[in-house]
Short mmCIF file of C-alpha atoms in Angstrom, two decimals:
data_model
loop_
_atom_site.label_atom_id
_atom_site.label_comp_id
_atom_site.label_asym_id
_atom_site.label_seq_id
_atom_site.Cartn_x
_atom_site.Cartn_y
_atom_site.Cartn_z
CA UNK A 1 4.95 -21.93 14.94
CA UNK A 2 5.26 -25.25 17.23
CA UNK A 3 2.33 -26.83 15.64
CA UNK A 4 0.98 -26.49 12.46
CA UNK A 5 -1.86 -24.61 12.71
CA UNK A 6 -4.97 -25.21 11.01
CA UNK A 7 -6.69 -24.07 8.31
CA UNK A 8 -9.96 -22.84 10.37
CA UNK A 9 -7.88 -21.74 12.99
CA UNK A 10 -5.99 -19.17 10.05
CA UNK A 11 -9.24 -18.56 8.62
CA UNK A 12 -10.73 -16.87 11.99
CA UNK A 13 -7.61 -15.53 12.83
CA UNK A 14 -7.09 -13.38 9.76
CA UNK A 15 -11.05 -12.36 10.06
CA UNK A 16 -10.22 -11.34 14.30
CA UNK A 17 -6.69 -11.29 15.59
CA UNK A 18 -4.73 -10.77 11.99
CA UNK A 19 -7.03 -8.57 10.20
CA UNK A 20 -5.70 -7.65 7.41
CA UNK A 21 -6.51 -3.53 7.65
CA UNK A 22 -6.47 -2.98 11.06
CA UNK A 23 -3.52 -5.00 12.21
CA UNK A 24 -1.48 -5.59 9.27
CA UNK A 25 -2.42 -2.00 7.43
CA UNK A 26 -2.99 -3.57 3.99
CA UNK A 27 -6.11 -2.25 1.27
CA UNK A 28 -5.43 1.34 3.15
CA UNK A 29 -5.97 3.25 -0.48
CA UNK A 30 -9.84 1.87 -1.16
CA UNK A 31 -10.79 1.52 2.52
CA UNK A 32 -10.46 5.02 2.75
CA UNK A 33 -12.02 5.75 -0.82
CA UNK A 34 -14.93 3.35 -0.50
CA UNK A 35 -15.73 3.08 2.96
CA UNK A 36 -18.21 6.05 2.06
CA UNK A 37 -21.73 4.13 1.52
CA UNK A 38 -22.23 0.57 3.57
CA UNK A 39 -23.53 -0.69 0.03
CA UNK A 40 -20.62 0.04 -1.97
CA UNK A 41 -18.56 -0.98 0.44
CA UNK A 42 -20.20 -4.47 0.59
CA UNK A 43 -19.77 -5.05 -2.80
CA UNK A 44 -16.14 -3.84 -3.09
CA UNK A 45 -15.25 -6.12 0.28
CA UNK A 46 -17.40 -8.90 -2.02
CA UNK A 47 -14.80 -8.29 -4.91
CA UNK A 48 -12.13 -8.34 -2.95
CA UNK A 49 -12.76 -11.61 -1.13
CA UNK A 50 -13.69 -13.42 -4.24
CA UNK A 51 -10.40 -12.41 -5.66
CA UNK A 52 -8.29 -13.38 -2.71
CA UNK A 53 -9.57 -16.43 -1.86
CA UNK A 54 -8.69 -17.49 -5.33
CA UNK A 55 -5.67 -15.42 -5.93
CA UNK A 56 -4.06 -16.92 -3.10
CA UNK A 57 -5.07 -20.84 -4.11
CA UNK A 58 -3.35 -19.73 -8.07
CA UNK A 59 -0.68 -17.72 -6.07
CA UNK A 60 -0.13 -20.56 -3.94
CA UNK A 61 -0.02 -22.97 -6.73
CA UNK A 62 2.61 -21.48 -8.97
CA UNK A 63 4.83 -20.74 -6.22
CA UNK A 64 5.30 -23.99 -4.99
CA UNK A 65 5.06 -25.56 -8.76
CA UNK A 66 7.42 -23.42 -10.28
CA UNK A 67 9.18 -20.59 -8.70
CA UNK A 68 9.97 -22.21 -5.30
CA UNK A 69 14.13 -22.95 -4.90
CA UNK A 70 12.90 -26.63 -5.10
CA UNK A 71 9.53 -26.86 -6.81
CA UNK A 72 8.23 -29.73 -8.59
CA UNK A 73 8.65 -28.72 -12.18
CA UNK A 74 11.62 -26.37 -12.46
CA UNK A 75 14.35 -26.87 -10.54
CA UNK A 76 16.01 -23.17 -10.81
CA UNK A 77 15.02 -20.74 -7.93
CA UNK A 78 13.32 -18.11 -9.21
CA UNK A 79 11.75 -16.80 -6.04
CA UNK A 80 13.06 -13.61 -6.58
CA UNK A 81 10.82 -13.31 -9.83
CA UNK A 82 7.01 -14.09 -7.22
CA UNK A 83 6.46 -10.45 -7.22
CA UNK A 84 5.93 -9.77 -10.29
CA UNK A 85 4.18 -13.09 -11.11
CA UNK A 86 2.17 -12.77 -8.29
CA UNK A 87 1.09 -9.07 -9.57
CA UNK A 88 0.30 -10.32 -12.79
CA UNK A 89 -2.10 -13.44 -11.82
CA UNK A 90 -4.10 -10.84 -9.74
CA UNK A 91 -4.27 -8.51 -12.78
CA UNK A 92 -5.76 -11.10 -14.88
CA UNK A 93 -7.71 -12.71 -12.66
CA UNK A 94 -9.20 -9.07 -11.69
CA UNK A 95 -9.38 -8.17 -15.45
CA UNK A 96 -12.03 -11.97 -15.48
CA UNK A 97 -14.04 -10.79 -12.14
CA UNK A 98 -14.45 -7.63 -13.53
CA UNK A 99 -15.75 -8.57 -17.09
CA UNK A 100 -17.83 -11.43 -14.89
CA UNK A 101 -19.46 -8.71 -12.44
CA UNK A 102 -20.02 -6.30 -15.52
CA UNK A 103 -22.00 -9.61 -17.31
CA UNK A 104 -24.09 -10.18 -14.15
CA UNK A 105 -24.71 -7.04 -12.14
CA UNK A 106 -24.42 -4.09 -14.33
CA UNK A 107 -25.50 -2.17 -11.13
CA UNK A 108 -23.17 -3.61 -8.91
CA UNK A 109 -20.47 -2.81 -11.98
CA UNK A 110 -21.41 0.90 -12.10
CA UNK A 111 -21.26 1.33 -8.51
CA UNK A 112 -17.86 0.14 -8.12
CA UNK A 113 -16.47 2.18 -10.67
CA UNK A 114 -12.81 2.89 -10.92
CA UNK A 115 -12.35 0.47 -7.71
CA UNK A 116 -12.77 -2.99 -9.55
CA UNK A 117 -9.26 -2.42 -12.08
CA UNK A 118 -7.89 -0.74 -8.29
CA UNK A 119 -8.27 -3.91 -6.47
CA UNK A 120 -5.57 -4.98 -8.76
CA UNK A 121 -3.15 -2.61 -6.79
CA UNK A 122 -4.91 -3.40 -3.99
CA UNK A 123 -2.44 -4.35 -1.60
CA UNK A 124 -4.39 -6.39 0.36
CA UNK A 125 -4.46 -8.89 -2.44
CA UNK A 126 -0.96 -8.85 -3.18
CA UNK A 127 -0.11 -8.86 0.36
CA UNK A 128 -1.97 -11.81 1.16
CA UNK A 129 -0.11 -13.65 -1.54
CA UNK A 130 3.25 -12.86 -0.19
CA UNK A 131 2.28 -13.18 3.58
CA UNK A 132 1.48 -16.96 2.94
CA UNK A 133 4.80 -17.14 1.17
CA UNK A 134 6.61 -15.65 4.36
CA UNK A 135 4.40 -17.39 6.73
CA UNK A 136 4.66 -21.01 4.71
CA UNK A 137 1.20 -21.69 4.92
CA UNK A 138 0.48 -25.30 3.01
CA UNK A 139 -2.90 -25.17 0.13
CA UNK A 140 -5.60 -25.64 2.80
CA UNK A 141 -3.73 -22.77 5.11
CA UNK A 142 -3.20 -20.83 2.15
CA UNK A 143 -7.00 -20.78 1.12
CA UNK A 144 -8.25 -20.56 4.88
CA UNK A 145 -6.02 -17.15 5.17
CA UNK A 146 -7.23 -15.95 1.96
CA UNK A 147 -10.73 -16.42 2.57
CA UNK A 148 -10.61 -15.21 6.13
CA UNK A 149 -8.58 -12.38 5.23
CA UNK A 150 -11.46 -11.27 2.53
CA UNK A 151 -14.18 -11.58 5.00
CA UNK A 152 -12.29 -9.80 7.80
CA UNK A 153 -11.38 -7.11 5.23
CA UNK A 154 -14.81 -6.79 4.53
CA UNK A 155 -16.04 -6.50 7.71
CA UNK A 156 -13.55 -3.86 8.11
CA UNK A 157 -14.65 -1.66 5.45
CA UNK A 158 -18.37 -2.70 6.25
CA UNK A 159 -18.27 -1.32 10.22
CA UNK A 160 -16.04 1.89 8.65
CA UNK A 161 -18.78 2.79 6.17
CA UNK A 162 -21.34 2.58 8.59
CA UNK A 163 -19.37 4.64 11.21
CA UNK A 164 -18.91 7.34 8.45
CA UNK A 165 -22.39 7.31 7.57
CA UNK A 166 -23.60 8.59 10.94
CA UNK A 167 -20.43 10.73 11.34
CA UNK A 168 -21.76 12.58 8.25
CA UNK A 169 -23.81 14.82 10.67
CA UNK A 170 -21.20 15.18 13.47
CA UNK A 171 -19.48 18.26 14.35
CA UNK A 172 -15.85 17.66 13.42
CA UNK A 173 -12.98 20.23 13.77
CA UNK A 174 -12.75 22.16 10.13
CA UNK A 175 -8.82 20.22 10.15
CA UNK A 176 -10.11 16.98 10.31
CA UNK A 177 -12.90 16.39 8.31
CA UNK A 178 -12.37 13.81 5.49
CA UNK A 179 -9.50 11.28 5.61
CA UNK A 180 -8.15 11.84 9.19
CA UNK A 181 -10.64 11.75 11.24
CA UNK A 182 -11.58 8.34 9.21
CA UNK A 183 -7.99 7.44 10.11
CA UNK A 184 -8.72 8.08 13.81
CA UNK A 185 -12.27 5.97 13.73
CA UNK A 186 -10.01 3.52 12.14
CA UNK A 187 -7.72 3.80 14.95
CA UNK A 188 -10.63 3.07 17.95
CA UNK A 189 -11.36 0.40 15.52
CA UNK A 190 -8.00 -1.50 15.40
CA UNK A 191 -7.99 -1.07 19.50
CA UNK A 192 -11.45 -2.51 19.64
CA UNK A 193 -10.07 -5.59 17.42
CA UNK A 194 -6.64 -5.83 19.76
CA UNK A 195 -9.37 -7.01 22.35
CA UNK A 196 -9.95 -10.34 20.11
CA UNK A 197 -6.47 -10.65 20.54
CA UNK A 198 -6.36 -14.06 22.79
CA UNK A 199 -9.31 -15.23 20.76
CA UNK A 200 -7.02 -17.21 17.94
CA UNK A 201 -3.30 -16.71 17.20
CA UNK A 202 -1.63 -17.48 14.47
CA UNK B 1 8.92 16.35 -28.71
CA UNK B 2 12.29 15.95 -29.78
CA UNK B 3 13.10 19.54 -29.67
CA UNK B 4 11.57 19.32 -26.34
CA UNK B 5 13.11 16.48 -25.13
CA UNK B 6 17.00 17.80 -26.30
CA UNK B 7 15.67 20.96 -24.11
CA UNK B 8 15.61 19.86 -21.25
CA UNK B 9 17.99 17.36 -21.54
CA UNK B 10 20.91 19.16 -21.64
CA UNK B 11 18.75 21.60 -19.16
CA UNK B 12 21.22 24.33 -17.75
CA UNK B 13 18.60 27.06 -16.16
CA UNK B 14 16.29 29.08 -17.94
CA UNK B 15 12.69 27.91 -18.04
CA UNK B 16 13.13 24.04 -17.39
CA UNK B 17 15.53 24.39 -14.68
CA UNK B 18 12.17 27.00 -13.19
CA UNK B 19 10.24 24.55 -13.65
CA UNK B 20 12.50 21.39 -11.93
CA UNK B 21 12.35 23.56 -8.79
CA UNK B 22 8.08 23.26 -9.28
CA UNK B 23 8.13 20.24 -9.83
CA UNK B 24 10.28 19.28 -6.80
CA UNK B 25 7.93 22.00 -4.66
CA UNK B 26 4.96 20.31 -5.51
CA UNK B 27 6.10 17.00 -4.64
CA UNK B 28 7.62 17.31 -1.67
CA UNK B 29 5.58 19.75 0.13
CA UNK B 30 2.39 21.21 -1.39
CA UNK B 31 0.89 18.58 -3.29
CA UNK B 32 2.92 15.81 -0.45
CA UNK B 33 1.83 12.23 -1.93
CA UNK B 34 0.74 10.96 1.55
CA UNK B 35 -0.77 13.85 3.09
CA UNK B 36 -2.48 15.82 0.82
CA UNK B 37 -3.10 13.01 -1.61
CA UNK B 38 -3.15 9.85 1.09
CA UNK B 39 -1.89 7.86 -1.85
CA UNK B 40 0.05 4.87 -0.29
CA UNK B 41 -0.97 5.09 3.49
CA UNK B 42 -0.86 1.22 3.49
CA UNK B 43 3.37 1.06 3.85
CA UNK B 44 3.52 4.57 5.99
CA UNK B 45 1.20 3.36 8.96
CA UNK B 46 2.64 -0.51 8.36
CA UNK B 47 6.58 0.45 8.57
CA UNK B 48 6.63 3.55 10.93
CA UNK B 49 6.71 1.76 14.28
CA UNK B 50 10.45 2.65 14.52
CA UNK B 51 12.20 5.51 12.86
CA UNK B 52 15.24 3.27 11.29
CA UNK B 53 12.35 0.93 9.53
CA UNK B 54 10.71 4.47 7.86
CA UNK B 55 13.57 5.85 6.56
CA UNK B 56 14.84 2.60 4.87
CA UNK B 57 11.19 2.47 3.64
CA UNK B 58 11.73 6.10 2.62
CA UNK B 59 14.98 5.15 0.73
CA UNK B 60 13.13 2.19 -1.20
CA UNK B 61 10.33 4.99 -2.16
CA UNK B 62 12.66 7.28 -3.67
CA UNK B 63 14.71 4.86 -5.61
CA UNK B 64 11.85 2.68 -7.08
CA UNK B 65 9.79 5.91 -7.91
CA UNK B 66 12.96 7.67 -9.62
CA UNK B 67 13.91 4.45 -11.94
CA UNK B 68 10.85 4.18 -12.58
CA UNK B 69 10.30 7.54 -13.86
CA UNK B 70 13.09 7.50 -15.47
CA UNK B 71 12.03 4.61 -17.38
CA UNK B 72 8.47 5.25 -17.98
CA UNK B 73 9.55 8.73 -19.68
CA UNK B 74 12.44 7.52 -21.49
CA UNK B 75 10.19 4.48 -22.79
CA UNK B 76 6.81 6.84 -23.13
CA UNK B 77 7.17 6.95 -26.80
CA UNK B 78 7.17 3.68 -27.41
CA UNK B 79 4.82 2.41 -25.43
CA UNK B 80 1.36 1.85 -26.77
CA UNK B 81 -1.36 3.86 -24.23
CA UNK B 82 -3.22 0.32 -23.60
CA UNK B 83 -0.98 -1.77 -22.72
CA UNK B 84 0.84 1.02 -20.45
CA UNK B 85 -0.42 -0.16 -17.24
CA UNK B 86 1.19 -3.31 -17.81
CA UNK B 87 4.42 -1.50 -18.54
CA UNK B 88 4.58 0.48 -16.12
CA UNK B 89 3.47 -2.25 -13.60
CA UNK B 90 6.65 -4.13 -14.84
CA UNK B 91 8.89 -1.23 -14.52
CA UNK B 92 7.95 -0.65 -11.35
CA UNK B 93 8.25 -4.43 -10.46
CA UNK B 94 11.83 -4.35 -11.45
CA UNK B 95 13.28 -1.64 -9.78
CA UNK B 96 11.08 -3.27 -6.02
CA UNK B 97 12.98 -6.56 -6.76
CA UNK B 98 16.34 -4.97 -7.26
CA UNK B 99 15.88 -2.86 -3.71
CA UNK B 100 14.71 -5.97 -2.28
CA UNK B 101 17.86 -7.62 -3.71
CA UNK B 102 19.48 -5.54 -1.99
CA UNK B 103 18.01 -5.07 1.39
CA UNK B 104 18.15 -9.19 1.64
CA UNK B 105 21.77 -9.32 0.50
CA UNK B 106 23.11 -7.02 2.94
CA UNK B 107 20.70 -6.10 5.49
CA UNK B 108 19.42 -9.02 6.15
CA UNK B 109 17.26 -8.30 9.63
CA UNK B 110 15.78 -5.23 7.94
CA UNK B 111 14.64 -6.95 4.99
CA UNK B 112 13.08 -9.54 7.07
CA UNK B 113 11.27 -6.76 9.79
CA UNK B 114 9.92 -4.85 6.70
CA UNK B 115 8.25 -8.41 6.00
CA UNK B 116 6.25 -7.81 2.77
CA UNK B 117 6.25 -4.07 2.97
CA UNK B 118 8.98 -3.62 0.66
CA UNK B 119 6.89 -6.04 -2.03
CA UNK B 120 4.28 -3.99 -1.79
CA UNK B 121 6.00 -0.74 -2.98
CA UNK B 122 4.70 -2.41 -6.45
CA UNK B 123 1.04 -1.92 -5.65
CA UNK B 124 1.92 1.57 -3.80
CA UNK B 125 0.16 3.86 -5.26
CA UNK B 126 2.54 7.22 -5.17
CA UNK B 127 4.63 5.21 -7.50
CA UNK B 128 2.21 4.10 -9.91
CA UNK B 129 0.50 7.63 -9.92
CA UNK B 130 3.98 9.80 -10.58
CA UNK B 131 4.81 7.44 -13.96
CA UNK B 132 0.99 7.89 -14.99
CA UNK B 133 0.34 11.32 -14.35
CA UNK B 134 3.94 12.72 -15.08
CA UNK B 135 6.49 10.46 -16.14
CA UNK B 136 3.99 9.47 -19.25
CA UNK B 137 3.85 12.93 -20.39
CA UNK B 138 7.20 14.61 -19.26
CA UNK B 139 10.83 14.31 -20.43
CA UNK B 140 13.24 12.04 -18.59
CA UNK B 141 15.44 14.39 -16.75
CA UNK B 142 12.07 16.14 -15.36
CA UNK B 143 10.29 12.83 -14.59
CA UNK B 144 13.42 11.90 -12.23
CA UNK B 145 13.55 15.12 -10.15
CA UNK B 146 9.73 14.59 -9.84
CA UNK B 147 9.94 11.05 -9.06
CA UNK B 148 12.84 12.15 -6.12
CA UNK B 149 10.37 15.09 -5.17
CA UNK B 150 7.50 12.49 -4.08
CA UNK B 151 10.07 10.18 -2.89
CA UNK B 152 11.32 12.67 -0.47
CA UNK B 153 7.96 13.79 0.29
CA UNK B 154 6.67 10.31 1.43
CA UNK B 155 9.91 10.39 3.11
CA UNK B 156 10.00 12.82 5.43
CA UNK B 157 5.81 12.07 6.51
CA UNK B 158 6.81 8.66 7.16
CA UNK B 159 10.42 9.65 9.18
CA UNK B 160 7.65 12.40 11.06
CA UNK B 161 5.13 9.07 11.89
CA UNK B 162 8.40 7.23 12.63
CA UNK B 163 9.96 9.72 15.24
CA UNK B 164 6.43 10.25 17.10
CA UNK B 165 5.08 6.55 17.40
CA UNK B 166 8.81 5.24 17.98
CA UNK B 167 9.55 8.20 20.62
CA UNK B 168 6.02 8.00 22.42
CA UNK B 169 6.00 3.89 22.06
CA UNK B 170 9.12 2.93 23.51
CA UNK B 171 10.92 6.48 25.09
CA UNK B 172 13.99 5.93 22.47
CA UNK B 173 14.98 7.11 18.79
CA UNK B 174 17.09 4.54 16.82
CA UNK B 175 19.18 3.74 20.31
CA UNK B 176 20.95 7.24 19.95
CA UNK B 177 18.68 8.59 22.85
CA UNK B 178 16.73 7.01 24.96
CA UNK B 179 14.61 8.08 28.09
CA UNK B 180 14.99 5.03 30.73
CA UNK B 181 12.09 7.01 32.92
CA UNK B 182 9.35 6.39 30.23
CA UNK B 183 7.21 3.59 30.28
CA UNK B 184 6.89 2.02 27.01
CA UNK B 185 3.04 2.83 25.52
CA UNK B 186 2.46 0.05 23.69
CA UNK B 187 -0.60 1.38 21.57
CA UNK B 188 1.66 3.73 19.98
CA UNK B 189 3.70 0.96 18.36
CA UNK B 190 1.13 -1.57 17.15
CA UNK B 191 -2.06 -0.60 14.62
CA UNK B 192 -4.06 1.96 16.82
CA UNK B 193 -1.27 3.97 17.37
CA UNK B 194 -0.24 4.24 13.79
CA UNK B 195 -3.70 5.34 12.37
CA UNK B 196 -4.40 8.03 15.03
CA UNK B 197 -0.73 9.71 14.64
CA UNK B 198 -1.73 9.29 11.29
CA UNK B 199 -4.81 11.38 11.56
CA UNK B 200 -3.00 13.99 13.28
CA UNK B 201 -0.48 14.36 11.20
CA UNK B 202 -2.63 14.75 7.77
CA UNK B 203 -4.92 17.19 9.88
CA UNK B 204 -2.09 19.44 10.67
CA UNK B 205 -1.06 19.43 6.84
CA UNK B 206 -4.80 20.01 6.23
CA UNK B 207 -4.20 22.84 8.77
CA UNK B 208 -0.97 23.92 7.17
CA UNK B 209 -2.31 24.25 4.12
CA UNK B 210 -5.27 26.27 5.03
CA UNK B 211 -8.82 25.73 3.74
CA UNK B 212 -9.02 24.54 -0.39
CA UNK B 213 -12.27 25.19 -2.10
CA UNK B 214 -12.05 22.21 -3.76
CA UNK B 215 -11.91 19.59 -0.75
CA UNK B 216 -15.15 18.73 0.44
CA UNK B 217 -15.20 15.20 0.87
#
């Protein structure tokens, strides 16, 4: 990085260039799970950008307040310790969007299912937390990437469920039906998002 | 339990030492974490570009999901069933920052090619599904060789995925051979590549396996 980069700039480029499923291989587990219906996957891909955008901000926060080798209020690296912090914010902010969705959209709760306490070990969410570590991203980067990252996750999931929904009366080989040939769509996918490539880079 | 437990800890044959070579069976080949169950296809298409990146990943598997295992079922007694998740999530947590310990203290360039991959063993979901669906309910001696038995078995898919995108992508495994006719395919190395050998390889274990009643997804 010669320049810093922006946070809009990070915010497309995490939707286009640096999605986080198709390029960096992160939320695998649900996408493949959910990716079933275009209107559960909305409100999963919903879910899950809520949570990062503000997982990351917290994420972002405590890392450079306290664990960091020279944060502001302790003074004692203990970077080594961000997993696990990192792991346990998302749990309990999870744990809050999931009593908050079950308040406001019983539907919306019942068609997620299982997936809301998953998105917990999602690992796009925990991912993005640790790739802004790695990447240094400053609180405006930080938030950019985790937004952008939601919505391009989304939009993943989105385009998959809609491609599976028409593939539901294709002819596939008795081998492949299911999970690879959603692997393979997947696949034509990612190459159709390498072409955004010179778009934004980050 | 305790009967139970003495058992098969000082397990020398008979019925438990029958049922360690199940257990390793099942999780290794015919109930294979990542391609039967596609639990934690996030860090086998992510790491397998190269073959010397999956089998470190491979190594990290195994040893995270046999301590923790180990210390799920040596703890399962005393842990109360709600706040297991968060127990187990620890455990798990601790044995991923040892490894990673590890990998940045003396292989340095790996850690830092694995990037967060190695972080996100925590949130991979082979691990966390061996301490909740065995580990919780089986003694500790047991719960290790099962926890090895996955390990291996995400293992050897991801060395598989590692050897075909690394030998079609560049013409070369690991610098021991390496074919200087080939031209480098470069789709086989970044994202496409990695989800379509993907594909193929779960549909030849679907193929493998022959047809299950039970899988109609």
């Amino acid at each position: 990085m010669d320049e810093p980069t922006t946070a809009i700039v990070i915010f497309f480029a995490a939707i286009f260039t640096n999605n986080m499923l198709l390029a960096s291989f992160l939320g695998m587990c649900s996408f493949v799970a959910c990716s079933v219906l275009i209107s559960t996957a909305l409100g999963l891909g919903t879910a899950v950008t809520l949570v990062l955008a503000c997982t990351t901000a917290i994420n972002y926060g405590i890392y450079h307040l306290i664990l960091k080798a020279d944060a502001v209020w302790l003074a004692t690296d203990l970077g080594f310790l961000k997993f696990i912090v990192f792991i346990a914010v998302i749990a309990a902010f999870v744990q809050f969007v999931e009593m908050f969705v079950e308040r406001f959209s019983p539907k919306l709760y019942f068609a997620l299912g299982i997936f809301l306490p998953l998105i917990t070990v999602n690992c796009a969410i925990l991912g993005a937390s640790l790739l802004l570590v790695i990447n240094e991203y400053n609180l405006p980067q930080s938030v950019g990437f985790g937004f952008g990252a939601g919505i391009g996750w989304t939009l993943a999931i989105v385009l998959m469920a809609g491609l599976r929904q028409k593939m539901r009366y294709s002819d596939i080989p008795e081998p492949f039906k299911g999970v690879p040939i959603a692997l393979m769509v997947t696949g034509v996918l990612a190459m159709a998002f390498i072409g955004f490539a010179g778009m934004v880079s980050i | 339990m305790a009967d139970e437990k003495k058992g098969c800890m000082t397990c020398g044959g008979g019925m438990c030492g029958g049922k360690g070579i199940i257990t390793l069976k099942e999780g290794a080949w015919s109930n294979n974490p990542l391609a039967i169950q596609m639990l934690g296809i996030c860090s086998a298409l992510a790491v397998t570009s190269s073959l010397a990146n999956s089998l470190v990943m491979g190594v990290a598997l195994i040893f995270v999901c046999v301590g923790s295992n180990l210390f799920v079922s040596l703890l399962r007694a005393h842990t109360p069933p709600r706040i297991r998740m968060i127990a187990e999530v620890a455990i798990i947590a601790t044995f991923v920052i040892i490894f990673d310990q590890i990998l940045k203290a003396y292989f340095w360039e790996m850690s830092k090619q694995l990037g967060p991959y190695v972080a996100l063993i925590i949130t991979n979901c082979i691990v966390m599904g061996r301490a909740e669906a065995f580990a919780l309910q089986n003694p500790p001696m047991l719960s290790i060789v099962d926890g090895f038995a996955n390990g291996i078995g995400y293992a050897v898919v991801l060395a598989v995925i590692g050897i075909i995108r690394e030998l079609f992508g560049t013409g070369s495994i690991m610098g021991l051979w390496e074919a200087d006719w080939y031209v480098g395919n470069l789709i086989m190395v970044s994202a496409p590549g990695a989800f379509i050998v993907m594909g193929f390889v779960v549909a030849l274990f679907n193929k493998l396996k022959g047809p299950d009643p039970e899988e109609n997804k």
